Tab-separated table of C-alpha atoms in Angstrom:
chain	number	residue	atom	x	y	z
A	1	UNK	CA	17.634	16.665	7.765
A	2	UNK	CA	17.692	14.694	4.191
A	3	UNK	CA	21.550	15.053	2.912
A	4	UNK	CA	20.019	14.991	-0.616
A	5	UNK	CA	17.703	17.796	-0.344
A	6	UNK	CA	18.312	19.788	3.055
A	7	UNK	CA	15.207	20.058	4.168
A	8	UNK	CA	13.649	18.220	7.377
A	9	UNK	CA	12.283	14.100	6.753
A	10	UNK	CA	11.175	13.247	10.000
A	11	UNK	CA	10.121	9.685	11.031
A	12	UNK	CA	8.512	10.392	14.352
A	13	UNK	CA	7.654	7.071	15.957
A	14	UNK	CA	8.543	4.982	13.173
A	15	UNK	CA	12.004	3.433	12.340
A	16	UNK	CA	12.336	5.531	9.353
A	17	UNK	CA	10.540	8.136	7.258
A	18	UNK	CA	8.668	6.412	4.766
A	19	UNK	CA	6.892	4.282	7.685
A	20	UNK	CA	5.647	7.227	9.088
A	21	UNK	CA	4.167	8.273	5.948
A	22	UNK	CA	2.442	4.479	5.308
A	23	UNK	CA	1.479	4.690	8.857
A	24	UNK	CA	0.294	8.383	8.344
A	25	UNK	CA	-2.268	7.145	5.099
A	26	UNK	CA	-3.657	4.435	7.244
A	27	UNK	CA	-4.547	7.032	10.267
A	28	UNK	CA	-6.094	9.721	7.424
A	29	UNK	CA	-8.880	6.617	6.212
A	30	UNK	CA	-9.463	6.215	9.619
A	31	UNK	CA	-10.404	9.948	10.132
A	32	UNK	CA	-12.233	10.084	7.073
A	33	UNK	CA	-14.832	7.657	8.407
A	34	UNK	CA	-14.575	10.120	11.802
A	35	UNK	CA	-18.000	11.095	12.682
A	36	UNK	CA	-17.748	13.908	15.083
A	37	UNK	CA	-16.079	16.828	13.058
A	38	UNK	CA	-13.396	18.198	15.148
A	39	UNK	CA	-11.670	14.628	15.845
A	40	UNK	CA	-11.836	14.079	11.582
A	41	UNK	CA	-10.590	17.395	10.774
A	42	UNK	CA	-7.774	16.899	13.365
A	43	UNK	CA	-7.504	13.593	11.685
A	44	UNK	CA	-6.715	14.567	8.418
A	45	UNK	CA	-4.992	17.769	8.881
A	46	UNK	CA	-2.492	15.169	10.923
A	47	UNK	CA	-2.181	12.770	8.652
A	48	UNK	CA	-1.528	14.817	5.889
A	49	UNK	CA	1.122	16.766	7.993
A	50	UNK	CA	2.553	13.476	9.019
A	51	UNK	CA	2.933	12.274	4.842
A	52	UNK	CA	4.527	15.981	4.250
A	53	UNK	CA	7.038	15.581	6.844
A	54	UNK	CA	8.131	11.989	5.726
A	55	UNK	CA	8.972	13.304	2.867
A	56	UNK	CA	7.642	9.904	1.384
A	57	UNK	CA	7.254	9.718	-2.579
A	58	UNK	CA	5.094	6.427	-2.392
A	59	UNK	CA	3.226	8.497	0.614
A	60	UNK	CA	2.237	11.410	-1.113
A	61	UNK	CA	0.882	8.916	-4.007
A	62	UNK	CA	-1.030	6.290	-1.790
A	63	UNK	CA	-2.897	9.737	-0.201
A	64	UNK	CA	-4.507	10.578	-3.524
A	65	UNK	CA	-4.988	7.001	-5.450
A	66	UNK	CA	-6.593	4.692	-2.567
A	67	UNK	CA	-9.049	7.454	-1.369
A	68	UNK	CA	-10.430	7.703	-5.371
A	69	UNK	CA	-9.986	3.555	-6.029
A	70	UNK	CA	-12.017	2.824	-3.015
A	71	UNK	CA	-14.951	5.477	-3.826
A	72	UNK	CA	-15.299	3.911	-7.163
A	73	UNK	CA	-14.459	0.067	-6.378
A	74	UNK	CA	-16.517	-0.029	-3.048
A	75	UNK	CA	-19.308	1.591	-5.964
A	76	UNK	CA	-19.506	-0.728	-8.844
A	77	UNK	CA	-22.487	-2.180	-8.334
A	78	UNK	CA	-24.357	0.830	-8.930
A	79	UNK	CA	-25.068	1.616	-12.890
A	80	UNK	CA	-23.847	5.205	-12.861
A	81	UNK	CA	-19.921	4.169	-11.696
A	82	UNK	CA	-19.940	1.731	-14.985
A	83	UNK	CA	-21.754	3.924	-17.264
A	84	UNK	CA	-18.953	6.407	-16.093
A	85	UNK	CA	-16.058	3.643	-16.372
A	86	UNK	CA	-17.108	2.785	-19.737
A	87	UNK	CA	-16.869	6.628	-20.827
A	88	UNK	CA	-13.536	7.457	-19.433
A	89	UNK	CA	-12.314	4.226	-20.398
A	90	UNK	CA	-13.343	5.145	-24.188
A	91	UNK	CA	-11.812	8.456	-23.641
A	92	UNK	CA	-8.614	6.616	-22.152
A	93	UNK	CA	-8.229	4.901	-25.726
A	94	UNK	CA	-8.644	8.141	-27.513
A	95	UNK	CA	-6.087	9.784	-25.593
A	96	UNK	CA	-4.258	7.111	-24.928
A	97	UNK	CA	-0.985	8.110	-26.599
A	98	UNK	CA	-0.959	11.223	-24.540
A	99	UNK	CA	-2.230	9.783	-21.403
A	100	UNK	CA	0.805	7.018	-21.492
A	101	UNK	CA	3.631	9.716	-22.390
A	102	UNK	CA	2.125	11.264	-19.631
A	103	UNK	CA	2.165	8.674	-17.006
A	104	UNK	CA	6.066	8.106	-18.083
A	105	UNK	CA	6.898	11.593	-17.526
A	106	UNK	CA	5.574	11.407	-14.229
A	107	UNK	CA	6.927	8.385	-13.567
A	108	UNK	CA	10.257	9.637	-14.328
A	109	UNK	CA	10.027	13.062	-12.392
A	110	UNK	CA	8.989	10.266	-9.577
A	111	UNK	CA	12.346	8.612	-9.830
A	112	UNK	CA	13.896	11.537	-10.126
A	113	UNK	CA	12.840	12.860	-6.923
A	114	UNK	CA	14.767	10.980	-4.804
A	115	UNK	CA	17.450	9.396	-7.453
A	116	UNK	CA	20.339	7.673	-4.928
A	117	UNK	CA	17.390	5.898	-3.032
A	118	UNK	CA	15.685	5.200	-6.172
A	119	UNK	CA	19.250	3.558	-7.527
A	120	UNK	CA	19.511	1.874	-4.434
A	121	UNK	CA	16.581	0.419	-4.574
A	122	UNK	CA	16.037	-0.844	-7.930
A	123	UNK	CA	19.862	-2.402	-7.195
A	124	UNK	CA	18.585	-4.141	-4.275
A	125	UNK	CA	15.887	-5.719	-6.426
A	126	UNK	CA	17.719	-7.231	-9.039
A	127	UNK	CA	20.273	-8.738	-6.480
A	128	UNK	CA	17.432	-9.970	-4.777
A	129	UNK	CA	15.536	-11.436	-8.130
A	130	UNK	CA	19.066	-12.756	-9.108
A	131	UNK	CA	20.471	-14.665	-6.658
A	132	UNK	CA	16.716	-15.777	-5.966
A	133	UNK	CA	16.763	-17.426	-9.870
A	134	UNK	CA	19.997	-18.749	-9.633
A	135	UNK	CA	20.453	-20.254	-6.143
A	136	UNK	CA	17.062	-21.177	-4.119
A	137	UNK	CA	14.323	-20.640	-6.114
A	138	UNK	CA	11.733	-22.790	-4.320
A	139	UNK	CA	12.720	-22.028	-0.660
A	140	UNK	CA	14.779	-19.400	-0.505
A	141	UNK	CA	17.922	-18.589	1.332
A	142	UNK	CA	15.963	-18.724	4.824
A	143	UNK	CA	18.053	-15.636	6.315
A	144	UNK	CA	18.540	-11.783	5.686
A	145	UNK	CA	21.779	-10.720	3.957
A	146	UNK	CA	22.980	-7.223	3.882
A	147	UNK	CA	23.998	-6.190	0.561
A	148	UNK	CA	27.295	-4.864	-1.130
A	149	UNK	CA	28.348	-1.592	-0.509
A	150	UNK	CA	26.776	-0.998	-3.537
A	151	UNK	CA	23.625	-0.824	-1.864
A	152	UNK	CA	25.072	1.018	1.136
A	153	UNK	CA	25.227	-2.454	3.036
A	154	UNK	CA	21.121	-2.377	2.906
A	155	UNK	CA	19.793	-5.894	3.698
A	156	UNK	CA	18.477	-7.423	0.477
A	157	UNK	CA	14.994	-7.229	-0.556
A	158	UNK	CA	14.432	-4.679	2.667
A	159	UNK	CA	13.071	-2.125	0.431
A	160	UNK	CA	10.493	-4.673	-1.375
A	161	UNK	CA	8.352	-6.749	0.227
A	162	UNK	CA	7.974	-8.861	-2.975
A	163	UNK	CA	11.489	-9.280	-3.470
A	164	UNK	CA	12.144	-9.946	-0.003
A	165	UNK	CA	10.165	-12.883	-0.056
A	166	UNK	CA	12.010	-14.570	-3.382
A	167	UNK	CA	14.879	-13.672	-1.256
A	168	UNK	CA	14.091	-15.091	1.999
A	169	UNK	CA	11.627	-17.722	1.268
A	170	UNK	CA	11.518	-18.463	-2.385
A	171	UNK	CA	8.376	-18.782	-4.525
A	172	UNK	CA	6.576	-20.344	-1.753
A	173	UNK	CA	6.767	-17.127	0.740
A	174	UNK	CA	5.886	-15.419	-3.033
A	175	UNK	CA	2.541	-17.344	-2.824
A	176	UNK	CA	1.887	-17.140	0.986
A	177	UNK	CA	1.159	-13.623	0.950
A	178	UNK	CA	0.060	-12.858	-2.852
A	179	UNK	CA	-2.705	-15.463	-2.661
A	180	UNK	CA	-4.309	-14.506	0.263
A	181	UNK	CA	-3.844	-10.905	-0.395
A	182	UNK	CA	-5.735	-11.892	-3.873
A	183	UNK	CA	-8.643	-13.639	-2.405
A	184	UNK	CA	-8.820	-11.131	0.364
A	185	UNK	CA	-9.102	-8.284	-1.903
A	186	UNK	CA	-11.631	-10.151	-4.076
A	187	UNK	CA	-13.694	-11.143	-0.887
A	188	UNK	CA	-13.711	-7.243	0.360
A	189	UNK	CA	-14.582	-5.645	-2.993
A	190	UNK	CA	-17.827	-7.628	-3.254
A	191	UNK	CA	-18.370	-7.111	0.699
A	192	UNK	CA	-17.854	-3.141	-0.271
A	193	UNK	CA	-20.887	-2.955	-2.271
A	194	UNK	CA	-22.651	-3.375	0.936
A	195	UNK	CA	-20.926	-2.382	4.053
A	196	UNK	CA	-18.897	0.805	4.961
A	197	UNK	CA	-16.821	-1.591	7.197
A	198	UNK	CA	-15.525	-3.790	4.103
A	199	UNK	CA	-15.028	-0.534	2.261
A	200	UNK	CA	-12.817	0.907	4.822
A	201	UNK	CA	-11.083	-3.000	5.204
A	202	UNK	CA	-10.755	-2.664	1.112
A	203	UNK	CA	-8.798	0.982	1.409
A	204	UNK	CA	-6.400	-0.814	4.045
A	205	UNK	CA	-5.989	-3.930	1.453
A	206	UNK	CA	-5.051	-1.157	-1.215
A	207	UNK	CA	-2.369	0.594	1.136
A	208	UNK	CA	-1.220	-2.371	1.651
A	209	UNK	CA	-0.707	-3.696	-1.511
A	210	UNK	CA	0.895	-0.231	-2.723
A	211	UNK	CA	3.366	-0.918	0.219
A	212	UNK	CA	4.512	-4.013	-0.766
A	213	UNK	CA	6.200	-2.161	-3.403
A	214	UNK	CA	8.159	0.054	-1.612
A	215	UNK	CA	8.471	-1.585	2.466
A	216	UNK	CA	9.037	-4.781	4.269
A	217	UNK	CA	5.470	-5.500	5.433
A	218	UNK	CA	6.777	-7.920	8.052
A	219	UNK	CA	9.359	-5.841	9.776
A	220	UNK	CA	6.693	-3.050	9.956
A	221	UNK	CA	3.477	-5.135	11.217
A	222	UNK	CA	3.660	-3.767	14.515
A	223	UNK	CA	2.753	-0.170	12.932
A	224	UNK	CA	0.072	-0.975	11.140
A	225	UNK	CA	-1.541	-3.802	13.351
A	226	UNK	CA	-5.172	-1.686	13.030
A	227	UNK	CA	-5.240	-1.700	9.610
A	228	UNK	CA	-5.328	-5.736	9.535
A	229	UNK	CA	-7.912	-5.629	12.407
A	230	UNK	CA	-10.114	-3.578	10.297
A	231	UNK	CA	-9.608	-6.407	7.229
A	232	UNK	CA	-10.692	-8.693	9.163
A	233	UNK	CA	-13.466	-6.999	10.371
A	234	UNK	CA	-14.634	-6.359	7.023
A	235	UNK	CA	-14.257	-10.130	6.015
A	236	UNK	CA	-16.344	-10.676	9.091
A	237	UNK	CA	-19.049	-8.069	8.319
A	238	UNK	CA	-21.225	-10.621	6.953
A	239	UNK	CA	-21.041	-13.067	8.842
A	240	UNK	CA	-21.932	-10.451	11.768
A	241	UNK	CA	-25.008	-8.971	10.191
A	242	UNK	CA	-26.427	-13.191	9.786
A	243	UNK	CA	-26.004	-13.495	13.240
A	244	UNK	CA	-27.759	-9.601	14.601
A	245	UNK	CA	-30.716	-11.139	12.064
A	246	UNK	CA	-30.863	-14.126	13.822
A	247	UNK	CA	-30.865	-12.917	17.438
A	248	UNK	CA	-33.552	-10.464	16.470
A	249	UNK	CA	-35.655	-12.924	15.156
A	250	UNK	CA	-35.310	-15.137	17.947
């Protein structure tokens, strides 16, 4: 039961609830690309269940944006996705006072929802940012700390994968995952166009990069181990279409 609200957070298999809700969006793009309809609806209707009961802000959020970015990003090289992007981005500048009071409203109804974890988190982030300025900016300090009680003794930079890595292994950790997360991104967007595989690989990249924002991607690796077996199978997709073309032609 969640002291802040009373009501039931559960985190199943997971070390804590908001896994089980990052875990729970990468089983739900799995079932959508279920075939036989009993095993997709009992997919979803899981998943969904599963993001509900972790109580998970950054869940709840991840459920709704990747499924629409990856319909339209796996899409763009068809004309009607830009003639459309070109309209609502128009309409975006229109509107765009109202749109951006809009977006801060919800944003602040989203910190809102849970405020002590959102004040221990943001907490834990400047810490993390600080001491990672002012005492090993190129390395890092090479070992988890917990924090203050401040932070409720949370390690620092647990709740942030970003900020973990200034932490823990300076800018360079910084770079080891943003630039292949970059390129890999890039490399499944254009693969997307083409192959349901990359597009699938692309909606894992997206969770994943949402996540980075709110978990310790390294601590949780062991959960979502499929998702980076699907990336790579939609980095490979290519590569294995060249070689079915070849063997048939041989």
């Amino acid at each position: 039961i969640d002291p802040g609200t009373g009501t039931p957070r559960w985190r199943l298999f997971t070390p804590w609830a908001p896994a089980a809700g990052f875990v729970a969006n990468i089983y739900f793009i799995f079932a959508m690309r279920e075939k036989e309809t009993k095993w997709k609806l009992a997919g979803i209707f899981g998943s969904i269940f599963m993001v509900l009961m972790s109580q998970s802000r950054l869940a709840l959020v991840a459920l709704v944006v990747v499924g629409v970015m990856t319909f339209f990003l796996s899409r763009l090289s068809r004309p009607w996705v830009l003639f459309l992007g070109s309209a609502g981005f128009t309409i975006s500048g229109i509107l765009g006072k109202w749109l951006v009071e809009g977006f801060l409203s919800f944003w602040e109804a989203f910190r809102g929802a849970r405020a002590d974890s959102t004040r221990v988190r943001e907490t834990l982030g400047r810490i993390a940012v600080e001491r990672w300025q002012n005492e090993a900016p190129i390395w890092g300090h090479g070992i988890v700390e917990r924090g203050p009680h401040l932070v409720e003794y949370m390690p620092i930079g647990s709740h942030h994968s970003w900020y973990g890595l200034l932490f823990v292994k300076g800018i360079v950790g910084f770079g080891a995952l943003a630039v292949p997360m970059l390129f890999g991104f890039l490399d499944l967007l254009l693969k997307a166009q083409k192959f349901k595989v990359a597009a699938t690989g692309l909606s894992m990249m997206l969770i994943l990069f949402l996540y980075t924002f709110g978990e310790n991607l390294e601590i949780l690796a062991y959960l979502f181990w499929p998702a980076l077996v699907i990336i790579g199978a939609g980095h490979c997709c290519k590569q294995e279409q060249h070689e079915v073309s070849r063997e048939i032609s041989t």
